[in-house]
Amino acid sequence: MYNSANVAERQSQAPSLAISTVIFALRTDPSSGASEIWLPLVRRIRQPHLGKWALPGGPLGARESLQDAAARNLRETTALDPTYLEQLYAFGGLDRSATQRLVSIVYWALVRPDQADLARDSENVRWFRASEAVGLAFDHDEIVAYALERLRGKVTYGSVAYHFLGDRFTLAQLRGVYEAVLGKHLDPANFRRQLRSAQDIAATDEVLQGGRNRPPRLYRYTGP
Amino acid sequence: MYNSANVAERQSQAPSLAISTVIFALRTDPSSGASEIWLPLVRRIRQPHLGKWALPGGPLGARESLQDAAARNLRETTALDPTYLEQLYAFGGLDRSATQRLVSIVYWALVRPDQADLARDSENVRWFRASEAVGLAFDHDEIVAYALERLRGKVTYGSVAYHFLGDRFTLAQLRGVYEAVLGKHLDPANFRRQLRSAQDIAATDEVLQGGRNRPPRLYRYTGP
DNA sequence: GGCCGTTAGGGTCATGATGACTATAACTCA
DNA sequence: TGAGTTATAGTCATCATGACCCTAACGGCC
């Protein structure tokens, strides 16, 4: 059957390939001062799932790499450059889309938003708290959950947390990232001890002035 | 080549999608008794890279999931069922194949070979020591290296080593898996102590008779 | 100016995991 | 019967971790 199919049939049988990107940014709650994870979603402007919110994405260009396509998704959605971008997973279940067989290679990214840009929602792009990004189009609920899992893993294990922050940061800010991602309180003293033994972080000779309390020292990420 | 320029253009623009699988099995060196990692490769019977060795793979069927396609690769190549099968990575660089734009979603698998099957090479399928699988077609050298990296990670961290072995195994056999994967010697006593605290392993009341030395106890994997 | 609340940043202590090592048990083979 | 080999248990120093305490340094308030 496969061999005898003509070109048109083969065309309709070949699964379509798309690239999508889960974009995470950190936002500080104005009232509590705690950090939270946010992500931008785009509104579907065609069937299926018209009107629902979905991950930014689209077809893979003929002359762009997978990662370039993900970065393009990101620029077109947020007008920001990623500070971290990594492949998440390829989703290819048979029932992902009712209208066609669709394989999505999904990336996840961290961006460092100016607060202004994060607020600049448009008609078809809106930022959501990660915990409130549910009821999305296709299987994007699962994809977001999986991306959050990966984020948690990378934060506990490694060196991703820095990419949420600017080039100078206090240990309290960094701890805020950990707490937002892992969803639990961390002892400040123990956190400090652990990060002193981390290789890719260095103290600067500056401190952050203007706070209410003792001015904290600023640190710098020296890794890749 | 195609009956319509329109289709031909679209065809040349849309990247082709293929599934490939890196299949690992354990083999015991007859002289030293040490365990080694082997994998099967297939000979290219068409251009490009005609005659070179490559990972088993092929196009994604219209009605099969990504994982099903990988399992089919595996059956067709080795006539074995996987004891472990996981997505590795999607490779989609622009220069992977000289003749077409090709995106490969690669899986990696562990199989538990009867020694007989592992030896049964054919004209176009041959098993190689992982360390000697170099000079492959396309970017498959890199893919194998990446799969070995992932295998090492999963073994150190978790619960994959069991899937190389049968349903009953001695701790020495399990230690052999770790040593083959990690490429270093492990202290037998410390290894034993660590695995006693692992959840998904249980001692049976049987021992393995017939060896040269004190008969070792047999263990059982109780995890997923 | 002096006290207070808060965060920064340094330390202690018990606990648990880890690596190096020793000792004994149980088998085969010469 | 003893030598060689592996199985299995235990010991000890070291290191990372979590819980906790203490002092330093700021702003705000009286």
Coordinates of C-alpha atoms (C1' of nucleotides) in Angstrom, one line a residue:
Chain A
M1 CA 0.0 0.0 0.0
Y2 CA 2.7 2.4 0.9
N3 CA 4.8 1.7 -2.1
S4 CA 1.9 1.9 -4.5
A5 CA 0.6 5.2 -3.2
N6 CA 1.0 8.1 -5.5
V7 CA 2.7 11.3 -4.6
A8 CA -0.3 13.1 -3.3
E9 CA -1.3 10.2 -1.1
R10 CA 2.3 9.9 0.3
Q11 CA 2.2 13.6 0.9
S12 CA -1.0 13.3 3.0
Q13 CA 0.5 10.3 4.8
A14 CA 3.8 11.9 5.8
P15 CA 3.4 13.4 9.3
S16 CA 3.8 17.2 9.5
L17 CA 6.6 18.5 11.6
A18 CA 6.4 21.5 13.8
I19 CA 8.6 23.2 16.4
S20 CA 7.1 24.6 19.6
T21 CA 8.8 26.4 22.5
V22 CA 8.0 26.6 26.2
I23 CA 9.3 30.0 27.3
F24 CA 9.8 30.6 31.0
A25 CA 10.4 33.9 32.8
L26 CA 10.5 34.9 36.4
R27 CA 8.2 37.6 37.8
T28 CA 8.2 39.0 41.3
D29 CA 4.9 39.2 43.0
P30 CA 4.4 42.9 44.0
S31 CA 2.6 42.2 47.2
S32 CA 4.5 39.2 48.7
G33 CA 7.8 39.8 46.9
A34 CA 8.1 36.2 46.1
S35 CA 9.2 35.0 42.6
E36 CA 6.9 33.2 40.3
I37 CA 7.3 31.4 37.0
W38 CA 5.4 32.8 34.0
L39 CA 5.1 31.8 30.4
P40 CA 3.7 33.3 27.2
L41 CA 0.9 31.6 25.2
V42 CA -0.6 32.5 21.9
R43 CA -4.2 32.4 21.0
R44 CA -5.3 29.9 18.3
I45 CA -6.6 31.9 15.3
R46 CA -7.7 28.8 13.3
Q47 CA -9.1 25.4 13.7
P48 CA -8.6 23.1 15.5
H49 CA -8.9 24.5 19.0
L50 CA -9.7 28.0 17.6
G51 CA -9.6 30.6 20.4
K52 CA -7.8 28.4 22.9
W53 CA -4.3 29.3 24.2
A54 CA -1.3 27.3 22.9
L55 CA 2.4 27.2 23.0
P56 CA 4.2 29.4 20.4
G57 CA 5.3 27.4 17.4
G58 CA 5.1 26.7 13.8
P59 CA 6.6 24.7 10.9
L60 CA 10.3 24.2 10.5
G61 CA 11.8 26.3 7.8
A62 CA 13.7 24.6 5.1
R63 CA 17.0 26.3 5.9
E64 CA 16.9 26.7 9.7
S65 CA 18.0 24.3 12.3
L66 CA 15.7 23.0 15.0
Q67 CA 17.2 25.3 17.6
D68 CA 17.0 28.3 15.2
A69 CA 13.3 27.6 14.7
A70 CA 12.8 27.6 18.4
A71 CA 14.7 30.8 18.8
R72 CA 12.5 32.3 16.1
N73 CA 9.4 31.2 17.9
L74 CA 10.7 33.0 20.9
R75 CA 11.6 36.2 19.2
E76 CA 8.3 36.4 17.4
T77 CA 6.3 35.8 20.6
T78 CA 8.3 37.8 23.2
A79 CA 10.7 40.1 21.3
L80 CA 13.3 38.7 23.7
D81 CA 16.5 36.8 23.3
P82 CA 16.8 33.5 25.2
T83 CA 19.4 33.2 27.9
Y84 CA 18.9 29.4 27.8
L85 CA 17.5 27.2 25.1
E86 CA 17.4 23.4 25.1
Q87 CA 15.4 20.7 23.4
L88 CA 12.7 19.2 25.6
Y89 CA 11.1 16.3 23.8
A90 CA 9.5 15.2 20.5
F91 CA 5.8 14.6 20.8
G92 CA 4.3 12.4 18.2
G93 CA 1.2 10.6 19.5
L94 CA -1.4 9.6 17.0
D95 CA -4.2 11.6 18.5
R96 CA -2.5 14.9 19.2
S97 CA -4.5 16.7 16.5
A98 CA -7.8 15.8 15.1
T99 CA -7.2 17.2 11.7
Q100 CA -3.7 15.8 10.8
R101 CA -0.8 13.7 12.0
L102 CA 1.5 16.1 13.7
V103 CA 4.9 15.6 15.2
S104 CA 6.1 18.5 17.4
I105 CA 9.7 18.9 18.5
V106 CA 9.5 21.0 21.6
Y107 CA 12.2 23.3 23.0
W108 CA 12.2 25.1 26.3
A109 CA 13.8 28.4 27.0
L110 CA 14.5 30.8 29.8
V111 CA 14.3 34.6 29.2
R112 CA 15.2 37.5 31.4
P113 CA 12.3 39.9 31.0
D114 CA 12.4 43.6 31.5
Q115 CA 9.3 43.9 33.5
A116 CA 7.9 46.2 30.8
D117 CA 8.1 43.5 28.1
L118 CA 6.5 40.9 30.2
A119 CA 3.5 43.1 30.8
R120 CA 3.1 44.0 27.1
D121 CA 0.5 41.5 26.3
S122 CA -1.2 41.8 22.9
E123 CA -4.5 40.6 21.6
N124 CA -3.1 37.1 20.8
V125 CA -0.2 36.8 23.1
R126 CA -0.6 36.7 26.9
W127 CA 1.6 35.8 29.8
F128 CA 0.3 33.3 32.3
R129 CA 1.4 32.1 35.7
A130 CA 2.8 28.5 35.1
S131 CA 0.4 27.1 37.7
E132 CA -2.5 28.7 35.8
A133 CA -1.6 27.6 32.3
V134 CA -4.2 24.8 32.0
G135 CA -6.9 24.0 29.5
L136 CA -4.6 24.7 26.6
A137 CA -5.0 23.5 23.0
F138 CA -3.8 20.1 21.8
D139 CA -1.7 18.2 24.4
H140 CA 0.0 21.4 25.5
D141 CA -1.0 21.0 29.1
E142 CA 1.1 17.8 29.3
I143 CA 4.0 19.5 27.5
V144 CA 4.0 22.4 29.9
A145 CA 4.0 20.0 32.9
Y146 CA 6.8 18.1 31.4
A147 CA 8.8 21.3 30.8
L148 CA 8.3 22.3 34.4
E149 CA 9.6 18.9 35.5
R150 CA 12.7 19.3 33.4
L151 CA 13.2 22.8 34.8
R152 CA 13.0 21.5 38.3
G153 CA 15.5 18.8 37.5
K154 CA 17.9 21.2 35.9
V155 CA 17.7 23.7 38.7
T156 CA 18.3 21.1 41.5
Y157 CA 21.1 19.5 39.6
G158 CA 22.8 22.2 37.8
S159 CA 23.4 25.6 36.5
V160 CA 20.2 26.9 34.9
A161 CA 18.9 29.1 37.7
Y162 CA 21.3 31.9 36.8
H163 CA 19.8 32.3 33.4
F164 CA 16.6 33.8 34.9
L165 CA 18.6 36.7 36.4
G166 CA 20.8 39.5 35.1
D167 CA 24.5 39.5 35.1
R168 CA 24.7 40.8 38.7
F169 CA 22.5 39.2 41.4
T170 CA 22.3 38.7 45.1
L171 CA 22.1 35.3 46.7
A172 CA 18.7 36.1 48.0
Q173 CA 17.5 36.7 44.4
L174 CA 19.1 33.4 43.3
R175 CA 17.4 31.6 46.2
G176 CA 14.2 33.2 45.1
V177 CA 14.6 31.4 41.8
Y178 CA 15.2 28.1 43.4
E179 CA 12.2 28.5 45.7
A180 CA 9.9 29.5 42.8
V181 CA 11.0 26.5 40.7
L182 CA 11.1 23.9 43.4
G183 CA 8.1 25.3 45.3
K184 CA 9.6 25.1 48.7
H185 CA 11.4 27.2 51.2
L186 CA 15.2 26.9 51.5
D187 CA 17.3 27.8 54.4
P188 CA 19.3 31.0 53.5
A189 CA 22.4 29.9 55.4
N190 CA 22.6 26.5 53.9
F191 CA 21.9 27.8 50.5
R192 CA 24.8 30.2 50.8
R193 CA 27.1 27.5 51.9
Q194 CA 26.2 25.3 49.0
L195 CA 26.6 28.0 46.4
R196 CA 30.1 28.9 47.7
S197 CA 31.2 25.5 46.6
A198 CA 29.7 25.9 43.1
Q199 CA 32.3 26.6 40.5
D200 CA 30.5 28.9 38.2
I201 CA 29.6 31.7 40.5
A202 CA 31.9 34.5 41.8
A203 CA 31.5 37.3 44.3
T204 CA 32.0 40.8 43.0
D205 CA 33.2 43.6 45.2
E206 CA 29.9 45.4 44.9
V207 CA 26.9 45.4 47.1
L208 CA 23.3 46.3 46.3
Q209 CA 22.5 49.6 48.0
G210 CA 19.1 51.1 48.6
G211 CA 17.4 48.2 50.3
R212 CA 15.8 48.4 53.7
N213 CA 18.4 46.2 55.4
R214 CA 22.0 45.3 55.4
P215 CA 23.2 45.6 51.8
P216 CA 23.8 42.2 50.2
R217 CA 26.8 41.4 48.1
L218 CA 26.4 41.0 44.3
Y219 CA 27.5 37.9 42.6
R220 CA 28.3 37.1 39.0
Y221 CA 27.8 33.9 36.9
T222 CA 31.1 32.9 35.3
G223 CA 29.9 29.7 33.6
P224 CA 28.9 29.1 30.0
Chain B
M1 CA 10.9 13.3 -10.9
Y2 CA 7.5 14.3 -9.5
N3 CA 4.5 14.9 -11.7
S4 CA 3.8 18.4 -10.4
A5 CA 6.3 21.2 -9.8
N6 CA 4.1 22.4 -7.0
V7 CA 4.4 19.1 -5.1
A8 CA 8.0 18.8 -5.9
E9 CA 8.7 22.2 -4.4
R10 CA 6.8 21.5 -1.3
Q11 CA 8.4 18.1 -1.1
S12 CA 11.9 19.7 -1.3
Q13 CA 11.0 22.2 1.3
A14 CA 9.3 20.0 3.9
P15 CA 12.1 18.2 5.9
S16 CA 11.7 14.4 5.9
L17 CA 11.2 12.7 9.2
A18 CA 12.8 9.5 10.2
I19 CA 13.0 7.4 13.4
S20 CA 16.3 5.7 14.3
T21 CA 17.2 3.5 17.3
V22 CA 20.4 2.9 19.2
I23 CA 20.2 -0.6 20.6
F24 CA 22.5 -1.6 23.4
A25 CA 23.1 -5.1 24.7
L26 CA 25.6 -6.6 27.1
R27 CA 28.0 -9.3 26.1
T28 CA 30.5 -11.1 28.3
D29 CA 34.0 -11.3 27.0
P30 CA 34.9 -15.0 27.0
S31 CA 38.5 -14.6 28.0
S32 CA 38.4 -12.0 30.6
G33 CA 34.8 -12.5 31.8
A34 CA 34.2 -8.8 31.8
S35 CA 31.0 -7.3 30.4
E36 CA 31.0 -5.1 27.4
I37 CA 28.4 -3.0 25.6
W38 CA 27.5 -4.0 22.0
L39 CA 25.2 -2.5 19.5
P40 CA 23.8 -3.7 16.1
L41 CA 24.3 -1.6 12.9
V42 CA 22.9 -2.0 9.4
R43 CA 24.8 -1.6 6.2
R44 CA 23.6 1.2 3.9
I45 CA 22.3 -0.4 0.7
R46 CA 21.8 2.9 -1.2
Q47 CA 23.3 6.4 -1.5
P48 CA 24.3 8.4 0.3
H49 CA 27.0 6.6 2.4
L50 CA 26.4 3.4 0.5
G51 CA 28.2 0.5 2.1
K52 CA 28.8 2.3 5.4
W53 CA 27.3 1.1 8.7
A54 CA 24.4 3.1 10.2
L55 CA 21.9 3.0 12.9
P56 CA 18.7 1.0 12.2
G57 CA 15.9 3.3 11.2
G58 CA 13.4 4.4 8.6
P59 CA 10.4 6.6 8.0
L60 CA 7.6 7.0 10.5
G61 CA 4.5 5.1 9.5
A62 CA 1.3 7.1 9.2
R63 CA -0.4 5.0 11.9
E64 CA 2.3 4.3 14.4
S65 CA 3.6 6.3 17.3
L66 CA 7.2 7.4 17.5
Q67 CA 7.9 4.8 20.1
D68 CA 6.2 2.1 18.1
A69 CA 8.3 3.0 15.1
A70 CA 11.5 2.6 17.3
A71 CA 10.3 -0.7 18.6
R72 CA 9.7 -1.8 15.0
N73 CA 13.2 -0.8 14.0
L74 CA 14.4 -2.9 16.9
R75 CA 12.4 -6.0 16.0
E76 CA 13.3 -5.8 12.4
T77 CA 17.0 -5.5 13.2
T78 CA 17.5 -7.9 16.1
A79 CA 14.3 -10.0 16.3
L80 CA 14.3 -9.1 20.0
D81 CA 12.0 -7.2 22.3
P82 CA 13.3 -4.2 24.2
T83 CA 13.4 -4.3 27.9
Y84 CA 13.9 -0.5 27.9
L85 CA 13.0 2.0 25.3
E86 CA 13.3 5.8 25.6
Q87 CA 13.5 8.8 23.4
L88 CA 17.1 10.1 23.1
Y89 CA 17.0 13.3 21.0
A90 CA 15.8 14.8 17.8
F91 CA 18.7 15.6 15.4
G92 CA 17.9 18.1 12.7
G93 CA 21.0 19.9 11.6
L94 CA 21.1 21.3 8.1
D95 CA 24.1 19.3 6.9
R96 CA 23.1 15.9 8.2
S97 CA 22.5 14.4 4.8
A98 CA 23.9 15.7 1.5
T99 CA 20.9 14.7 -0.5
Q100 CA 17.9 15.9 1.5
R101 CA 16.9 17.8 4.6
L102 CA 16.4 15.1 7.2
V103 CA 15.2 15.2 10.8
S104 CA 15.7 12.1 12.8
I105 CA 14.0 11.4 16.1
V106 CA 16.3 8.9 17.8
Y107 CA 15.4 6.4 20.5
W108 CA 17.7 4.2 22.5
A109 CA 16.9 0.8 23.8
L110 CA 18.3 -2.0 26.0
V111 CA 17.8 -5.6 25.0
R112 CA 18.6 -8.8 26.8
P113 CA 20.1 -11.0 24.2
D114 CA 20.3 -14.7 24.1
Q115 CA 23.9 -15.1 23.2
A116 CA 22.7 -17.0 20.1
D117 CA 20.8 -14.1 18.7
L118 CA 23.6 -11.7 19.3
A119 CA 26.0 -13.8 17.3
R120 CA 23.6 -14.2 14.4
D121 CA 24.9 -11.5 12.2
S122 CA 23.6 -11.3 8.7
E123 CA 25.0 -9.8 5.5
N124 CA 23.6 -6.4 6.3
V125 CA 23.3 -6.5 10.1
R126 CA 26.3 -6.8 12.3
W127 CA 26.9 -6.3 16.1
F128 CA 29.8 -4.0 17.1
R129 CA 31.5 -3.2 20.4
A130 CA 30.3 0.3 21.3
S131 CA 33.9 1.4 21.5
E132 CA 34.5 0.3 18.0
A133 CA 31.4 1.7 16.4
V134 CA 33.1 4.6 14.6
G135 CA 33.2 5.8 11.0
L136 CA 29.4 5.4 10.7
A137 CA 27.2 7.0 8.1
F138 CA 25.7 10.5 8.5
D139 CA 26.2 11.9 12.0
H140 CA 25.7 8.5 13.6
D141 CA 29.0 8.6 15.4
E142 CA 27.8 11.6 17.4
I143 CA 24.5 10.0 18.0
V144 CA 26.0 6.8 19.4
A145 CA 28.3 8.9 21.6
Y146 CA 25.4 10.9 22.9
A147 CA 23.4 7.7 23.6
L148 CA 26.3 6.3 25.6
E149 CA 26.4 9.4 27.6
R150 CA 22.7 9.1 28.3
L151 CA 23.2 5.5 29.2
R152 CA 25.9 6.4 31.7
G153 CA 23.8 9.0 33.3
K154 CA 20.8 6.7 33.6
V155 CA 22.9 4.0 35.2
T156 CA 24.6 6.2 37.8
Y157 CA 21.4 7.9 38.7
G158 CA 18.8 5.2 38.4
S159 CA 17.2 2.0 37.5
V160 CA 18.3 1.1 34.0
A161 CA 21.0 -1.4 34.7
Y162 CA 18.6 -4.2 35.5
H163 CA 17.2 -4.1 32.0
F164 CA 20.4 -5.6 30.6
L165 CA 19.9 -8.7 32.7
G166 CA 17.4 -11.5 33.1
D167 CA 14.8 -11.7 35.9
R168 CA 17.2 -13.3 38.3
F169 CA 20.7 -12.0 38.7
T170 CA 23.6 -11.9 41.1
L171 CA 25.0 -8.6 42.5
A172 CA 28.3 -9.4 40.7
Q173 CA 26.5 -9.5 37.4
L174 CA 24.8 -6.2 38.2
R175 CA 28.1 -4.8 39.2
G176 CA 29.5 -6.0 35.8
V177 CA 26.8 -3.9 34.1
Y178 CA 27.8 -0.8 36.1
E179 CA 31.5 -1.4 35.4
A180 CA 30.9 -1.9 31.7
V181 CA 28.8 1.2 31.3
L182 CA 30.8 3.5 33.6
G183 CA 34.2 2.1 32.5
K184 CA 35.7 1.9 35.9
H185 CA 36.1 -0.6 38.7
L186 CA 33.7 -0.6 41.6
D187 CA 34.3 -1.9 45.1
P188 CA 32.1 -5.0 45.6
A189 CA 31.4 -4.4 49.2
N190 CA 30.4 -0.8 48.8
F191 CA 28.3 -1.7 45.7
R192 CA 26.4 -4.2 47.7
R193 CA 25.8 -1.8 50.5
Q194 CA 24.4 0.8 48.1
L195 CA 22.1 -1.6 46.4
R196 CA 20.6 -2.9 49.6
S197 CA 19.2 0.6 50.1
A198 CA 17.8 0.7 46.6
Q199 CA 14.0 0.2 46.6
D200 CA 13.4 -1.8 43.4
I201 CA 15.6 -4.8 44.1
A202 CA 14.8 -7.7 46.4
A203 CA 16.8 -10.8 47.4
T204 CA 15.3 -14.2 46.5
D205 CA 15.9 -17.3 48.6
E206 CA 17.8 -18.9 45.7
V207 CA 21.5 -19.0 45.1
L208 CA 23.4 -19.6 41.8
Q209 CA 24.9 -23.0 42.0
G210 CA 27.7 -24.4 39.7
G211 CA 30.2 -21.6 39.9
R212 CA 33.8 -22.0 41.0
N213 CA 33.4 -20.2 44.3
R214 CA 30.9 -19.5 47.1
P215 CA 27.5 -19.5 45.5
P216 CA 26.1 -16.0 45.2
R217 CA 22.5 -15.1 46.1
L218 CA 20.1 -14.3 43.3
Y219 CA 18.2 -11.0 43.2
R220 CA 15.1 -9.9 41.5
Y221 CA 14.1 -6.5 40.1
T222 CA 10.8 -5.4 41.5
G223 CA 10.5 -2.0 39.8
P224 CA 8.6 -1.0 36.7
Chain C
dG1 C1' 20.6 59.4 69.5
dG2 C1' 19.1 54.9 70.6
dC3 C1' 16.1 50.9 70.1
dC4 C1' 13.9 47.5 67.0
dG5 C1' 12.8 44.6 63.1
dT6 C1' 14.8 42.6 59.2
dT7 C1' 18.0 40.6 56.2
dA8 C1' 23.2 39.3 55.3
dG9 C1' 26.4 36.3 56.3
dG10 C1' 29.3 33.4 59.4
dG11 C1' 29.4 29.4 62.4
dT12 C1' 28.1 24.7 65.1
dC13 C1' 26.3 20.0 65.6
dA14 C1' 24.1 15.6 64.6
dT15 C1' 23.1 12.7 60.7
dG16 C1' 23.6 10.0 56.7
dA17 C1' 26.1 8.7 52.4
dT18 C1' 30.6 7.5 50.5
dG19 C1' 35.2 5.5 49.7
dA20 C1' 39.0 2.6 51.5
dC21 C1' 39.9 -1.2 53.9
dT22 C1' 39.7 -5.6 56.9
dA23 C1' 37.7 -9.9 58.2
dT24 C1' 35.1 -14.1 57.7
dA25 C1' 32.2 -17.5 55.0
dA26 C1' 31.7 -20.8 51.4
dC27 C1' 32.8 -22.8 47.4
dT28 C1' 36.3 -25.5 43.7
dC29 C1' 40.4 -27.3 42.4
dA30 C1' 44.9 -29.3 42.8
Chain D
dT1 C1' 43.8 -30.8 53.1
dG2 C1' 45.2 -26.4 51.8
dA3 C1' 45.3 -22.6 48.3
dG4 C1' 42.7 -19.5 45.6
dT5 C1' 38.6 -17.0 44.7
dT6 C1' 34.4 -14.9 45.3
dA7 C1' 30.5 -13.6 48.6
dT8 C1' 29.2 -10.9 52.3
dA9 C1' 29.6 -8.3 56.7
dG10 C1' 31.6 -4.8 59.3
dT11 C1' 34.8 -0.6 60.5
dC12 C1' 36.6 4.0 60.1
dA13 C1' 37.6 8.6 58.3
dT14 C1' 35.6 12.0 55.3
dC15 C1' 32.2 14.8 53.3
dA16 C1' 27.7 16.8 52.2
dT17 C1' 23.3 18.0 54.4
dG18 C1' 19.6 19.9 57.3
dA19 C1' 18.5 22.3 61.6
dC20 C1' 19.8 25.8 64.3
dC21 C1' 22.2 29.9 66.5
dC22 C1' 24.8 34.2 66.5
dT23 C1' 26.6 38.5 65.0
dA24 C1' 26.8 42.4 61.3
dA25 C1' 24.6 46.2 59.1
dC26 C1' 21.0 48.5 57.3
dG27 C1' 16.3 51.6 57.7
dG28 C1' 12.6 53.2 60.4
dC29 C1' 10.6 54.8 64.6
dC30 C1' 10.4 56.8 69.2

